[in-house]
Short mmCIF file of C-alpha atoms in Angstrom, two decimals:
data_model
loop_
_atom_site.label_atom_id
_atom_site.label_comp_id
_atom_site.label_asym_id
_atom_site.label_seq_id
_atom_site.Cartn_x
_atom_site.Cartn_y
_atom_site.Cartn_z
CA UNK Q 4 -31.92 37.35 19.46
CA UNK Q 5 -34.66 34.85 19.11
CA UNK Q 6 -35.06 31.96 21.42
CA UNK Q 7 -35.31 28.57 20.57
CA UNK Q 8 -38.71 27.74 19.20
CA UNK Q 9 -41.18 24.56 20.10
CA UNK Q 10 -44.15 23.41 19.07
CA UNK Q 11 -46.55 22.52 19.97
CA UNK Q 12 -46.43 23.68 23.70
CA UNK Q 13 -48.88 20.63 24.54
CA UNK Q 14 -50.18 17.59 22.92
CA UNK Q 15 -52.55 14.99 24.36
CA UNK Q 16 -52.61 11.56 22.52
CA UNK Q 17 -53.63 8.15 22.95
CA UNK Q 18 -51.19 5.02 24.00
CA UNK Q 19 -50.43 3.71 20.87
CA UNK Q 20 -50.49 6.96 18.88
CA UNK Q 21 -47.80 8.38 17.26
CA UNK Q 22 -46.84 12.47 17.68
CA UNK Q 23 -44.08 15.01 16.30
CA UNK Q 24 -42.82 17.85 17.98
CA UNK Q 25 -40.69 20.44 16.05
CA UNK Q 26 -38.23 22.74 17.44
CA UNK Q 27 -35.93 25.86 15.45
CA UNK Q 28 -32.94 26.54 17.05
CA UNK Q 29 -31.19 29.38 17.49
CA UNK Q 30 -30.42 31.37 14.14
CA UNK Q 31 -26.77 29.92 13.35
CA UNK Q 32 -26.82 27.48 16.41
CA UNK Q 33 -24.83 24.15 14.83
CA UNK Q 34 -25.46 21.82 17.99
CA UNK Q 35 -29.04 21.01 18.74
CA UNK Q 36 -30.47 18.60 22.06
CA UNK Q 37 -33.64 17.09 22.78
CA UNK Q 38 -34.35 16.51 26.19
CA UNK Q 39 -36.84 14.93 28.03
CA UNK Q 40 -38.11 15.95 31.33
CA UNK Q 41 -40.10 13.58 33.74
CA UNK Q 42 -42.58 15.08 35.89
CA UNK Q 43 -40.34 14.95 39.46
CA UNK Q 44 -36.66 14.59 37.16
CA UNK Q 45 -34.35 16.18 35.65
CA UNK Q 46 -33.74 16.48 31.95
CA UNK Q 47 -32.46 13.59 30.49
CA UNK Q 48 -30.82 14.40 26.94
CA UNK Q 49 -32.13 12.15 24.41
CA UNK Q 50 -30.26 12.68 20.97
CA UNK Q 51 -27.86 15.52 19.77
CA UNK Q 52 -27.28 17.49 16.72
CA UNK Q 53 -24.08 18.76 15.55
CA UNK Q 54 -25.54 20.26 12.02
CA UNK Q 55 -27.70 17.41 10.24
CA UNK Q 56 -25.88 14.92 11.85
CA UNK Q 57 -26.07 12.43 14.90
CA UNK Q 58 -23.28 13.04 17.49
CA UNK Q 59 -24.99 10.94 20.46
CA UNK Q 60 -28.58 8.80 20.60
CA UNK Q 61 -27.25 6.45 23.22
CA UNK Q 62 -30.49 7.29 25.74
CA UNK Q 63 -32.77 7.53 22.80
CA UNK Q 64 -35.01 4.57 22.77
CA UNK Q 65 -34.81 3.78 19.06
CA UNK Q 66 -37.68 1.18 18.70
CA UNK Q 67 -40.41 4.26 18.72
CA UNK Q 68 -38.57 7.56 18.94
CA UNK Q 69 -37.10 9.09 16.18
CA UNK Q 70 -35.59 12.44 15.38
CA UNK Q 71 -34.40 14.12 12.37
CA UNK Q 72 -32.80 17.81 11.35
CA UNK Q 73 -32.04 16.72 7.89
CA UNK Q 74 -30.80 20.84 6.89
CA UNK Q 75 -28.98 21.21 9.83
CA UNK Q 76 -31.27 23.93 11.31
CA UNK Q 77 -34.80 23.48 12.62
CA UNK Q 78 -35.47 19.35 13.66
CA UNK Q 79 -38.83 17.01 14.85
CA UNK Q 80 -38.43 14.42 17.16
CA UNK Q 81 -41.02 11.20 16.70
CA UNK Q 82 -42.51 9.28 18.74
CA UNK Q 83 -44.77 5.58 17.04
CA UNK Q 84 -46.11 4.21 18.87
CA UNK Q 85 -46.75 6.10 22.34
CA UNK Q 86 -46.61 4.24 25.57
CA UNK Q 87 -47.60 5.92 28.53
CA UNK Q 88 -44.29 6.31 30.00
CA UNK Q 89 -43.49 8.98 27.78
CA UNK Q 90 -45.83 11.37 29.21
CA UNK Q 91 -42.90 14.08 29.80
CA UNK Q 92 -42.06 17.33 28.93
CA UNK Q 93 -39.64 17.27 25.94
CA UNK Q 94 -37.17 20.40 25.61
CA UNK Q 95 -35.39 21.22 22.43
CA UNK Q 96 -31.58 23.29 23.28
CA UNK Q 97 -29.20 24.73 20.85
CA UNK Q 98 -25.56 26.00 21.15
CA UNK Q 99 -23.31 27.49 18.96
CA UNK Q 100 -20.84 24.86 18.69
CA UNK Q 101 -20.88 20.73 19.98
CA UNK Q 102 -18.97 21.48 22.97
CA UNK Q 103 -20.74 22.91 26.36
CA UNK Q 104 -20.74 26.69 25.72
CA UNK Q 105 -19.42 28.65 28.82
CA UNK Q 106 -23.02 30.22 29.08
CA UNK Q 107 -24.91 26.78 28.70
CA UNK Q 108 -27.35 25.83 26.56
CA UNK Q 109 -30.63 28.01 25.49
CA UNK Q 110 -33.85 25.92 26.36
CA UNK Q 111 -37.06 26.69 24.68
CA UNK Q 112 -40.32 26.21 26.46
CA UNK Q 113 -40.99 22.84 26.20
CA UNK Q 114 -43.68 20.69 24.77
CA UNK Q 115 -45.56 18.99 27.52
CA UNK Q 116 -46.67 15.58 26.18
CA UNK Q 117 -49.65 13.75 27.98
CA UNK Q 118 -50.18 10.17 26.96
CA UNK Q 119 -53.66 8.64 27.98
CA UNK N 10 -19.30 9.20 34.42
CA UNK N 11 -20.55 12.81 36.01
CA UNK N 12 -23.54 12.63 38.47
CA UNK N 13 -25.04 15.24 40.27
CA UNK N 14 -27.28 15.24 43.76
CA UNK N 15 -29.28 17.37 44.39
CA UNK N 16 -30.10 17.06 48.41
CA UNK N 17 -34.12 17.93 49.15
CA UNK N 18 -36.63 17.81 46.15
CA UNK N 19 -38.71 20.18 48.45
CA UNK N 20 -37.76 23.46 49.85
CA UNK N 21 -40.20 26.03 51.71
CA UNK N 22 -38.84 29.24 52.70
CA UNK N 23 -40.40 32.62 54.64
CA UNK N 24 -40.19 35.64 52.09
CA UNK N 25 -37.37 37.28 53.48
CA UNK N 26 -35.51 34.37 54.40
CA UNK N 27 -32.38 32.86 52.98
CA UNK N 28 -32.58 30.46 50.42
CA UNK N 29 -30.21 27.72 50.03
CA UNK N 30 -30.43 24.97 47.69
CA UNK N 31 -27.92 22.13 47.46
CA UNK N 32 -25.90 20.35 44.95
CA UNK N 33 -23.20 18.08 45.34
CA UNK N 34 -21.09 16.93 42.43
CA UNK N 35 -19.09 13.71 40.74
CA UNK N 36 -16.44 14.47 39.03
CA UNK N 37 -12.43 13.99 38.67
CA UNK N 38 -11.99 16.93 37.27
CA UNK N 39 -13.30 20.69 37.97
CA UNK N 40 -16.03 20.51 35.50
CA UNK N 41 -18.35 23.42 34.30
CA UNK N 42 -21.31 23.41 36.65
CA UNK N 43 -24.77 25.67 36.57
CA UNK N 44 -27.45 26.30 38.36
CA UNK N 45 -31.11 26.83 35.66
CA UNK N 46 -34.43 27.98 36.75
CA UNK N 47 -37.56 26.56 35.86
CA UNK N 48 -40.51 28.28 35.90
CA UNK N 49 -44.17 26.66 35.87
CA UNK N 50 -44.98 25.70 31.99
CA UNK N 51 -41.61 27.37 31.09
CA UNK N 52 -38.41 25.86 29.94
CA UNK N 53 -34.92 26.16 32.17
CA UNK N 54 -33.14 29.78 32.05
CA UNK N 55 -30.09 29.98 33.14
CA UNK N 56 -29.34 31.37 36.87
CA UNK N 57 -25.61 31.39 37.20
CA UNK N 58 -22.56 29.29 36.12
CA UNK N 59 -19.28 28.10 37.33
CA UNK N 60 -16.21 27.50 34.77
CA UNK N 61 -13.24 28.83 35.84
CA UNK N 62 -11.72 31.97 38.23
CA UNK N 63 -13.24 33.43 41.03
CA UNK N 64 -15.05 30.27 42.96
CA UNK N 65 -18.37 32.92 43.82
CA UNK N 66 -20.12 33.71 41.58
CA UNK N 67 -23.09 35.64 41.29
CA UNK N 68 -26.23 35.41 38.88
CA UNK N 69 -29.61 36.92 37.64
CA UNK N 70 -32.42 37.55 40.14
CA UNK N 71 -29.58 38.27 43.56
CA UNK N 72 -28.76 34.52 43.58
CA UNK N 73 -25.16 33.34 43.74
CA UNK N 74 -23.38 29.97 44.10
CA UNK N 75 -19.80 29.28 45.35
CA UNK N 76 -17.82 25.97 44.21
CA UNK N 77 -15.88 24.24 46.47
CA UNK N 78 -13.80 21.66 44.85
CA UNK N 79 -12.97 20.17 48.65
CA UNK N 80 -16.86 19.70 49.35
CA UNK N 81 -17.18 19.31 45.58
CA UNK N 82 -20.37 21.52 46.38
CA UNK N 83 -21.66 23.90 44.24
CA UNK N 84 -24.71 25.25 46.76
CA UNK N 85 -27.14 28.18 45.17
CA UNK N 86 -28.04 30.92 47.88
CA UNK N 87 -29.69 33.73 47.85
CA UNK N 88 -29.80 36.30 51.26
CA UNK N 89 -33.77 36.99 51.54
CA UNK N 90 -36.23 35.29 49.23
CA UNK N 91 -39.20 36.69 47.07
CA UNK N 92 -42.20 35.18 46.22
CA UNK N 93 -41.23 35.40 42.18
CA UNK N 94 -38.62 32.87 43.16
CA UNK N 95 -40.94 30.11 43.69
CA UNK N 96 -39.73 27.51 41.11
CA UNK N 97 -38.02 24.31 40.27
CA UNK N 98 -34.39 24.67 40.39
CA UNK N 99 -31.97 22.12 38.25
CA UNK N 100 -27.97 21.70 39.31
CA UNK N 101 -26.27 20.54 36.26
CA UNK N 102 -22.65 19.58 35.55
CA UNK N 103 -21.00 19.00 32.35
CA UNK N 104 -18.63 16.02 31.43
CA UNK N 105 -14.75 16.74 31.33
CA UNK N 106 -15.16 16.75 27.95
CA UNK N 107 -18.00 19.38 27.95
CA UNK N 108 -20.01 17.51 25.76
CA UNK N 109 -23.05 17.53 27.29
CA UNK N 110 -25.40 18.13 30.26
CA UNK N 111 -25.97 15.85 33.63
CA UNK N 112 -28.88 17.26 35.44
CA UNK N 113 -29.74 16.69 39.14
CA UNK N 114 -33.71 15.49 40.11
CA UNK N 115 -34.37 19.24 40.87
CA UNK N 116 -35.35 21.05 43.92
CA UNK N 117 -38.74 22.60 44.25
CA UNK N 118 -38.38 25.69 46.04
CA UNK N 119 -41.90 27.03 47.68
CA UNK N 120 -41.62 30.84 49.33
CA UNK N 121 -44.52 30.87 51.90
CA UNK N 122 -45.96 34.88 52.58
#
């Protein structure tokens, strides 16, 4: 099967800026993540996806990030304006269903965000 | 709330040696815990996972990881390393719910020739 899709695999912006990256899960994957990944950290999720709708933003800092999958399959996550503490990479995971599939989550590649 | 440690953010093994990364858990409950792979510029692949049953388990690429609930370990081994194995290795755990992810800092593992 396909993997989960990202684009685009690297963006450099300016602080203040505002960027979209775009992710397609999994063909009939209902629970979609976005991640973000410190240089030095782990993952941290930011918002999840159970079809179109919201199950959890609680980490998502809602004054500039934003994030959408309004037909429940392929979703962008927003970022207005950038600071430069969101230089990260930011990883889009699906699953088949909300809760944590016994084989985990599929991770796509990433898109490695530099903020200058 | 689940937590996961992840002891040494820096490994460097001999090729040949024995790898062993380590990851120490939070939890009330016997959660669902993993062990992904990151490879430079890559996303995380799965390694090997622990939900139920046997308390060994083995993944992809000769590594394998054994849960002890007592040490509420979950350490990732592998008998003699290769130089492909040079990457950043995440422990994760999920909640009791299994909800969602908790990732540890990572542990970059470096295989010197």
């Amino acid at each position: 099967e396909a993997g989960v899709a990202q684009s685009p695999r690297y963006k450099i912006i300016e602080k203040r800026q505002s960027v979209a990256f775009w992710c397609n899960p999994i063909s009939g994957h209902a629970t979609l993540y976005w991640y973000q990944q410190i240089l030095g950290q782990g993952p941290k999720l930011l918002i999840q996806f159970q079809n179109n709708g919201v199950v959890d933003d609680s980490q998502l800092p809602k004054d500039r990030f934003s994030a959408e999958r309004l037909k429940g399959v392929d979703s962008t996550l927003k970022i207005q304006p950038a600071k430069l503490e969101d230089s990260a990479v930011y990883l889009c995971a699906s699953s088949l269903d909300r809760a944590v599939p016994r084989n985990g989550y599929t991770f796509g590649s990433g898109t490695r965000l530099t903020v200058v | 709330a689940q937590s996961v440690t992840q002891l040494g953010s820096h490994v460097s093994v001999s090729e040949g040696a024995l790898v062993l990364l380590r990851c120490n858990y939070s939890s009330s409950v016997p959660p669902y815990l993993f062990w992904y792979v990151q490879y430079p510029n890559q996303g995380l692949q799965l390694l090997l996972k622990y939900t139920t049953g046997a308390t060994l388990v083995k993944g992809i690429n000769g590594f394998e990881a054994e849960f002890k609930k007592s040490e509420t370990s979950f350490h990732l081994t592998k008998p003699s390393a290769h130089m492909s194995d040079a990457a950043e290795y995440f422990c994760a755990v999920s909640d009791v719910r299994g909800n969602q992810f908790y990732f540890g800092t990572g542990t970059s593992l470096t295989v010197i020739p």
